[in-house]
Amino acid sequence: MIVEIYNSETRLDPFHELTHIVGRLLGDPPALLNEGFAVYASERLGSLPLRELGHPNRTIDQAVCDLSKANELLPLDQLFGYTEIGTNESRPRVAYAQAASVVKYLIDTTGLERFRQVYAQLRCSGEPRDVDVNRQDFERIVGLSVPAVERGWRQALSCAAGQ
């Protein structure tokens, strides 16, 4: 069940929540893909999806560059194992922006079809065996290891261009 909250104190992005509803028809992947895609799709639909997540008036790229410059980004291998983003322990201000940026990178570099395959194949689970299976399936479908994706993603960040 997803309930949207939008009031004077909390303003959840309707595009984000709609993406979760539609995405659930495809699969139940780890938070990196699930939340990352919801934030990415929200921005693609014209929203500034991180405004209520500590990055007002910032695009995904701008927020991630800010986090990179502040040396706050999470190791991708750590984010890959998250089952949720939102609790204080998950560092939501960082994790939402970073997950969206990684999703954007995956879609831009490997294509939407491979991203759909990864989204559908991987399962949200914190069990070490399941995380290992997810990593293997991810690497098989994407054709790159998680560390290789992280290196490519970090190199592709366009922070130097004033973003």
Backbone as JSON, one array per atom type, in Angstrom:
{
  "sequence": "MIVEIYNSETRLDPFHELTHIVGRLLGDPPALLNEGFAVYASERLGSLPLRELGHPNRTIDQAVCDLSKANELLPLDQLFGYTEIGTNESRPRVAYAQAASVVKYLIDTTGLERFRQVYAQLRCSGEPRDVDVNRQDFERIVGLSVPAVERGWRQALSCAAGQ",
  "N": [[0.84, -1.17, 0.0], [0.61, 2.16, -0.87], [0.62, 5.39, 0.28], [0.14, 8.66, -0.46], [1.56, 11.57, 0.88], [0.88, 14.87, 1.35], [1.13, 17.86, 2.58], [1.24, 20.88, 4.58], [3.62, 20.49, 5.96], [4.88, 18.1, 5.08], [5.73, 17.07, 1.92], [5.41, 14.85, -0.24], [6.58, 13.73, -3.35], [4.41, 13.39, -6.04], [5.0, 12.19, -8.53], [7.13, 10.55, -7.91], [5.95, 8.7, -6.13], [4.03, 7.57, -7.81], [5.69, 6.32, -9.66], [6.7, 4.27, -8.05], [4.37, 2.74, -7.76], [3.82, 1.89, -10.41], [6.3, 0.72, -11.02], [6.33, -1.44, -9.29], [4.89, -3.36, -10.61], [6.7, -4.43, -12.31], [8.84, -5.38, -10.75], [10.56, -6.02, -7.61], [13.05, -4.62, -6.67], [16.32, -4.04, -5.06], [16.79, -1.13, -2.91], [18.5, 0.76, -4.12], [17.88, 0.61, -6.86], [15.05, 0.73, -6.87], [14.26, 3.08, -5.32], [16.04, 4.84, -6.48], [15.23, 4.84, -9.19], [12.66, 5.92, -8.9], [13.17, 8.55, -8.05], [14.71, 9.45, -10.21], [12.82, 9.17, -12.35], [10.9, 10.98, -11.51], [12.27, 13.42, -11.76], [12.62, 13.38, -14.54], [10.03, 13.75, -15.3], [9.62, 16.38, -14.76], [9.86, 17.41, -12.2], [11.52, 18.72, -9.25], [12.93, 16.51, -7.6], [14.38, 16.21, -5.24], [13.97, 18.22, -3.46], [12.6, 18.12, -1.01], [14.28, 16.52, 0.28], [16.57, 17.55, 1.29], [17.91, 18.97, -0.67], [17.1, 21.57, -1.91], [15.93, 23.18, -4.85], [17.79, 21.92, -6.52], [19.03, 19.88, -9.11], [19.26, 16.32, -9.76], [21.89, 15.77, -10.68], [23.23, 18.12, -9.83], [22.88, 17.96, -7.03], [24.26, 15.58, -6.44], [26.82, 16.27, -7.24], [27.34, 18.28, -5.36], [27.37, 16.67, -3.06], [29.5, 14.99, -3.69], [31.65, 16.79, -3.81], [31.71, 17.48, -1.13], [32.61, 15.17, -0.11], [30.82, 13.13, 0.68], [29.58, 10.96, -0.5], [28.33, 7.61, -0.69], [29.94, 4.37, -0.61], [29.39, 2.5, -3.52], [29.01, -0.25, -3.39], [28.07, -0.56, -0.8], [25.63, 0.89, -0.88], [24.36, -0.67, -2.75], [23.51, -2.87, -1.28], [21.4, -1.94, 0.25], [18.11, -2.23, 1.59], [16.18, -0.43, 1.97], [15.58, 3.09, 1.75], [15.49, 5.92, 3.64], [15.32, 5.84, 6.42], [17.21, 7.24, 9.16], [19.63, 5.84, 9.4], [20.14, 5.03, 6.81], [21.03, 7.27, 5.59], [19.42, 9.24, 4.05], [19.49, 11.76, 2.71], [21.8, 11.63, 1.23], [21.68, 9.05, 0.05], [19.27, 8.89, -1.54], [19.75, 10.81, -3.6], [22.18, 9.88, -4.67], [21.49, 7.26, -5.48], [19.61, 7.84, -7.48], [21.25, 9.15, -9.32], [23.03, 7.11, -10.02], [21.22, 5.31, -11.21], [20.4, 6.88, -13.38], [22.85, 7.01, -14.73], [23.2, 4.26, -15.35], [21.0, 3.82, -17.08], [21.6, 5.63, -19.12], [24.05, 4.62, -20.05], [23.89, 1.82, -20.41], [21.43, 1.35, -21.42], [17.82, 1.45, -21.56], [16.47, -1.01, -21.73], [18.21, -2.98, -20.64], [18.36, -1.92, -18.09], [15.7, -2.3, -17.28], [15.66, -5.08, -17.22], [17.46, -5.63, -15.12], [16.09, -4.36, -13.04], [13.79, -5.95, -12.91], [14.85, -8.47, -12.35], [16.49, -8.47, -9.99], [16.17, -8.83, -6.42], [14.73, -7.38, -3.54], [16.36, -7.71, -0.69], [17.99, -8.21, 2.38], [19.5, -10.32, 3.08], [22.62, -11.93, 3.15], [23.23, -13.95, 1.2], [21.28, -13.49, -0.76], [21.97, -10.88, -1.51], [24.44, -11.4, -2.68], [23.61, -13.0, -4.85], [22.05, -11.11, -6.18], [24.1, -9.32, -6.9], [25.6, -10.91, -8.64], [23.68, -11.39, -10.67], [23.21, -8.77, -11.49], [25.76, -8.07, -12.51], [25.95, -9.93, -14.6], [23.82, -9.15, -16.3], [24.29, -6.37, -16.79], [26.91, -6.42, -17.55], [29.13, -5.49, -16.31], [31.1, -5.19, -13.34], [30.05, -4.28, -9.99], [31.97, -2.53, -8.72], [33.21, -1.59, -11.1], [31.12, -0.25, -12.35], [30.74, 1.76, -10.46], [33.19, 3.15, -10.7], [33.01, 4.06, -13.38], [30.66, 5.59, -13.24], [31.39, 7.59, -11.36], [33.44, 8.83, -12.82], [31.94, 9.84, -14.88], [30.43, 11.84, -13.73], [29.56, 15.19, -14.0], [30.67, 17.34, -12.59], [32.68, 19.24, -12.77], [31.83, 20.89, -14.74], [30.37, 22.9, -13.7], [28.06, 22.03, -12.58]],
  "CA": [[0.0, 0.0, 0.0], [1.32, 3.43, -0.91], [-0.24, 6.52, 0.58], [0.87, 9.9, -0.68], [1.38, 12.6, 1.9], [1.19, 16.2, 0.84], [0.51, 18.87, 3.42], [2.11, 22.03, 4.79], [4.91, 20.07, 6.5], [5.46, 17.02, 4.3], [5.25, 17.13, 0.53], [5.97, 13.78, -1.05], [6.46, 13.97, -4.78], [3.46, 12.44, -6.62], [5.65, 11.42, -9.6], [7.94, 9.54, -7.22], [5.07, 7.65, -5.62], [3.43, 6.89, -8.97], [6.73, 5.43, -10.2], [6.71, 3.07, -7.21], [3.18, 1.93, -8.07], [4.02, 1.26, -11.72], [7.49, -0.12, -10.94], [6.01, -2.68, -8.56], [4.39, -4.33, -11.59], [7.87, -5.02, -12.96], [9.66, -6.12, -9.81], [10.8, -5.5, -6.26], [14.51, -4.64, -6.57], [16.91, -3.32, -3.93], [16.48, 0.3, -2.83], [19.29, 1.49, -5.11], [17.13, 0.65, -8.12], [13.67, 1.12, -6.61], [14.2, 4.5, -4.97], [16.79, 5.59, -7.5], [14.4, 5.03, -10.37], [11.54, 6.82, -8.58], [13.7, 9.92, -8.05], [15.09, 9.72, -11.61], [11.6, 9.36, -13.15], [10.28, 12.22, -11.06], [12.96, 14.53, -12.42], [12.33, 13.3, -15.98], [8.66, 14.24, -15.48], [9.6, 17.81, -14.56], [9.92, 17.8, -10.79], [12.8, 18.76, -8.55], [12.55, 15.47, -6.65], [15.18, 16.18, -4.02], [13.75, 19.45, -2.69], [12.19, 17.75, 0.35], [15.28, 15.57, 0.78], [17.78, 18.27, 1.66], [18.56, 19.6, -1.82], [16.12, 22.44, -2.57], [16.32, 23.83, -6.1], [18.93, 21.23, -7.11], [18.76, 18.68, -9.9], [19.99, 15.15, -9.29], [23.32, 15.97, -10.96], [23.74, 19.17, -8.96], [22.93, 17.45, -5.66], [25.33, 14.59, -6.33], [28.09, 17.01, -7.29], [27.51, 18.89, -4.04], [27.75, 15.6, -2.14], [30.84, 14.54, -4.06], [32.6, 17.82, -3.37], [31.75, 17.42, 0.34], [33.1, 13.83, 0.22], [29.75, 12.47, 1.44], [28.99, 9.85, -1.24], [28.47, 6.27, -0.13], [30.48, 3.37, -1.54], [28.28, 1.9, -4.26], [28.79, -1.6, -2.88], [27.23, -0.41, 0.4], [24.3, 1.3, -1.33], [23.81, -1.82, -3.48], [22.89, -3.79, -0.34], [20.29, -1.34, 1.01], [16.75, -2.7, 1.32], [15.32, 0.74, 2.05], [16.2, 4.4, 1.92], [14.54, 6.78, 4.33], [15.68, 5.93, 7.83], [18.45, 7.98, 9.41], [20.77, 4.96, 9.16], [20.37, 4.92, 5.36], [21.51, 8.57, 5.13], [18.55, 9.52, 2.91], [19.9, 12.95, 1.96], [22.84, 11.17, 0.31], [21.31, 7.83, -0.66], [18.29, 9.15, -2.6], [20.4, 11.51, -4.71], [23.18, 9.01, -5.28], [20.79, 6.16, -6.17], [19.04, 8.39, -8.72], [22.35, 9.43, -10.23], [23.52, 5.82, -10.53], [20.19, 4.82, -12.13], [20.54, 7.69, -14.59], [24.07, 6.55, -15.4], [22.93, 2.94, -15.92], [20.1, 3.95, -18.22], [22.32, 6.33, -20.19], [25.19, 3.87, -20.6], [23.57, 0.44, -20.78], [20.14, 1.34, -22.1], [16.62, 1.23, -20.75], [16.09, -2.43, -21.7], [19.03, -3.67, -19.63], [17.93, -1.45, -16.77], [14.45, -3.02, -16.96], [16.01, -6.46, -16.87], [18.04, -5.59, -13.78], [15.0, -3.99, -12.12], [12.89, -7.09, -12.78], [15.55, -9.67, -11.89], [17.02, -8.36, -8.63], [15.18, -8.89, -5.35], [15.02, -6.59, -2.34], [16.61, -8.58, 0.46], [19.22, -7.91, 3.09], [20.21, -11.57, 3.36], [23.89, -11.94, 2.41], [23.15, -14.83, 0.02], [20.47, -12.79, -1.77], [22.76, -9.75, -2.01], [25.43, -11.99, -3.59], [22.9, -13.39, -6.07], [21.74, -9.84, -6.87], [25.33, -8.79, -7.49], [25.93, -11.76, -9.79], [22.7, -11.12, -11.73], [23.5, -7.41, -11.96], [26.97, -8.1, -13.34], [25.63, -10.69, -15.81], [22.94, -8.36, -17.18], [24.92, -5.1, -17.15], [28.2, -6.7, -18.18], [30.17, -4.82, -15.53], [31.03, -5.41, -11.9], [29.59, -3.12, -9.22], [33.06, -1.54, -8.65], [33.43, -0.97, -12.41], [30.03, 0.72, -12.53], [31.03, 2.91, -9.6], [34.27, 3.94, -11.32], [32.47, 4.73, -14.57], [29.69, 6.61, -12.79], [32.13, 8.71, -10.77], [34.12, 9.53, -13.9], [30.95, 10.5, -15.72], [29.85, 13.0, -13.05], [30.0, 16.39, -14.7], [30.79, 18.39, -11.57], [33.61, 20.28, -13.21], [31.15, 21.78, -15.69], [29.56, 23.87, -12.98], [26.8, 21.45, -12.14]],
  "C": [[0.89, 1.24, 0.0], [0.32, 4.53, -0.68], [0.6, 7.77, 0.38], [0.54, 10.89, 0.41], [1.78, 13.93, 1.28], [0.41, 17.19, 1.69], [1.51, 19.99, 3.66], [3.5, 21.64, 5.31], [5.62, 19.02, 5.65], [4.86, 17.04, 2.9], [5.94, 16.06, -0.29], [5.64, 14.03, -2.51], [5.51, 12.95, -5.41], [4.07, 11.62, -7.75], [6.46, 10.27, -9.01], [7.06, 8.37, -6.78], [4.39, 6.89, -6.75], [4.43, 5.93, -9.6], [6.82, 4.16, -9.37], [5.53, 2.15, -7.55], [3.38, 1.19, -9.38], [5.22, 0.31, -11.68], [7.23, -1.44, -10.25], [5.47, -3.76, -9.49], [5.54, -5.05, -12.27], [8.7, -5.84, -11.99], [9.76, -5.43, -8.46], [12.31, -5.52, -6.01], [15.01, -3.95, -5.3], [16.65, -1.81, -4.03], [17.27, 1.14, -3.83], [18.5, 1.67, -6.39], [15.72, 1.19, -7.92], [13.55, 2.61, -6.32], [14.93, 5.36, -6.0], [15.96, 5.85, -8.73], [13.24, 5.98, -10.1], [11.99, 8.28, -8.59], [14.05, 10.33, -9.47], [13.84, 10.02, -12.45], [10.91, 10.66, -12.78], [10.94, 13.43, -11.72], [12.67, 14.54, -13.91], [10.92, 13.84, -16.28], [8.51, 15.7, -15.09], [9.67, 18.3, -13.14], [11.37, 18.04, -10.36], [12.65, 17.8, -7.38], [13.31, 15.46, -5.33], [14.94, 17.38, -3.12], [13.34, 19.17, -1.25], [13.2, 16.79, 0.99], [16.63, 16.26, 1.02], [18.51, 18.96, 0.53], [17.57, 20.51, -2.56], [16.73, 23.11, -3.81], [17.54, 23.21, -6.75], [18.42, 20.05, -7.93], [19.51, 17.51, -9.27], [21.48, 15.36, -9.48], [23.92, 17.02, -10.03], [23.88, 18.69, -7.52], [24.08, 16.47, -5.48], [26.7, 15.26, -6.42], [28.37, 17.7, -5.96], [27.99, 17.84, -3.03], [29.15, 15.08, -2.42], [31.9, 15.52, -3.58], [32.76, 17.83, -1.86], [32.24, 16.06, 0.84], [32.09, 13.05, 1.06], [29.17, 11.24, 0.72], [29.28, 8.51, -0.56], [29.21, 5.37, -1.11], [29.31, 2.67, -2.23], [27.99, 0.49, -3.77], [27.92, -1.58, -1.63], [25.79, -0.08, -0.01], [23.59, 0.15, -2.06], [23.09, -2.78, -2.54], [21.74, -3.22, 0.45], [18.95, -1.95, 0.59], [15.75, -1.56, 1.39], [16.18, 1.99, 2.13], [15.14, 5.28, 2.57], [14.83, 6.92, 5.8], [16.97, 6.72, 7.97], [19.68, 7.14, 9.09], [21.11, 4.86, 7.67], [20.92, 6.22, 4.75], [20.72, 9.03, 3.89], [18.96, 10.74, 2.08], [20.96, 12.59, 0.91], [22.29, 10.04, -0.57], [20.29, 8.05, -1.77], [18.96, 9.78, -3.83], [21.38, 10.6, -5.43], [22.52, 7.86, -6.04], [20.21, 6.65, -7.49], [20.12, 8.64, -9.75], [22.91, 8.14, -10.84], [22.52, 5.23, -11.52], [20.27, 5.58, -13.46], [21.74, 7.24, -15.4], [23.83, 5.2, -16.07], [22.04, 3.02, -17.16], [20.82, 4.59, -19.4], [23.4, 5.47, -20.84], [24.85, 2.46, -21.05], [22.23, 0.32, -21.49], [18.99, 0.99, -21.17], [16.26, -0.26, -20.66], [16.91, -3.21, -20.68], [18.64, -3.21, -18.23], [16.64, -2.16, -16.36], [14.72, -4.45, -16.54], [16.57, -6.54, -15.45], [16.94, -5.32, -12.75], [14.09, -5.19, -11.87], [13.57, -8.3, -12.12], [15.97, -9.6, -10.42], [15.9, -8.3, -7.61], [15.65, -8.09, -4.15], [15.14, -7.54, -1.15], [17.94, -8.18, 1.08], [20.01, -9.16, 3.45], [21.48, -11.63, 2.52], [23.87, -12.8, 1.14], [22.38, -14.14, -1.11], [21.23, -11.6, -2.36], [23.82, -10.25, -2.98], [24.78, -12.39, -4.92], [22.53, -12.14, -6.88], [22.97, -9.29, -7.58], [25.71, -9.59, -8.74], [24.99, -11.49, -10.96], [22.93, -9.73, -12.33], [24.69, -7.43, -12.92], [26.74, -8.86, -14.64], [24.82, -9.85, -16.79], [23.64, -7.1, -17.68], [26.25, -5.32, -17.88], [29.37, -6.03, -17.49], [29.99, -5.16, -14.06], [30.5, -4.14, -11.22], [30.73, -2.1, -9.06], [33.34, -0.85, -10.0], [32.34, 0.06, -12.72], [30.3, 1.96, -11.7], [32.13, 3.78, -10.2], [33.76, 4.72, -12.52], [31.51, 5.85, -14.21], [30.41, 7.82, -12.23], [32.87, 9.51, -11.83], [33.16, 10.33, -14.76], [30.29, 11.71, -15.05], [30.42, 14.27, -13.67], [30.11, 17.58, -13.75], [31.67, 19.54, -12.02], [32.95, 21.29, -14.14], [30.22, 22.74, -15.0], [28.22, 23.34, -12.53], [26.89, 21.25, -10.7]]
}
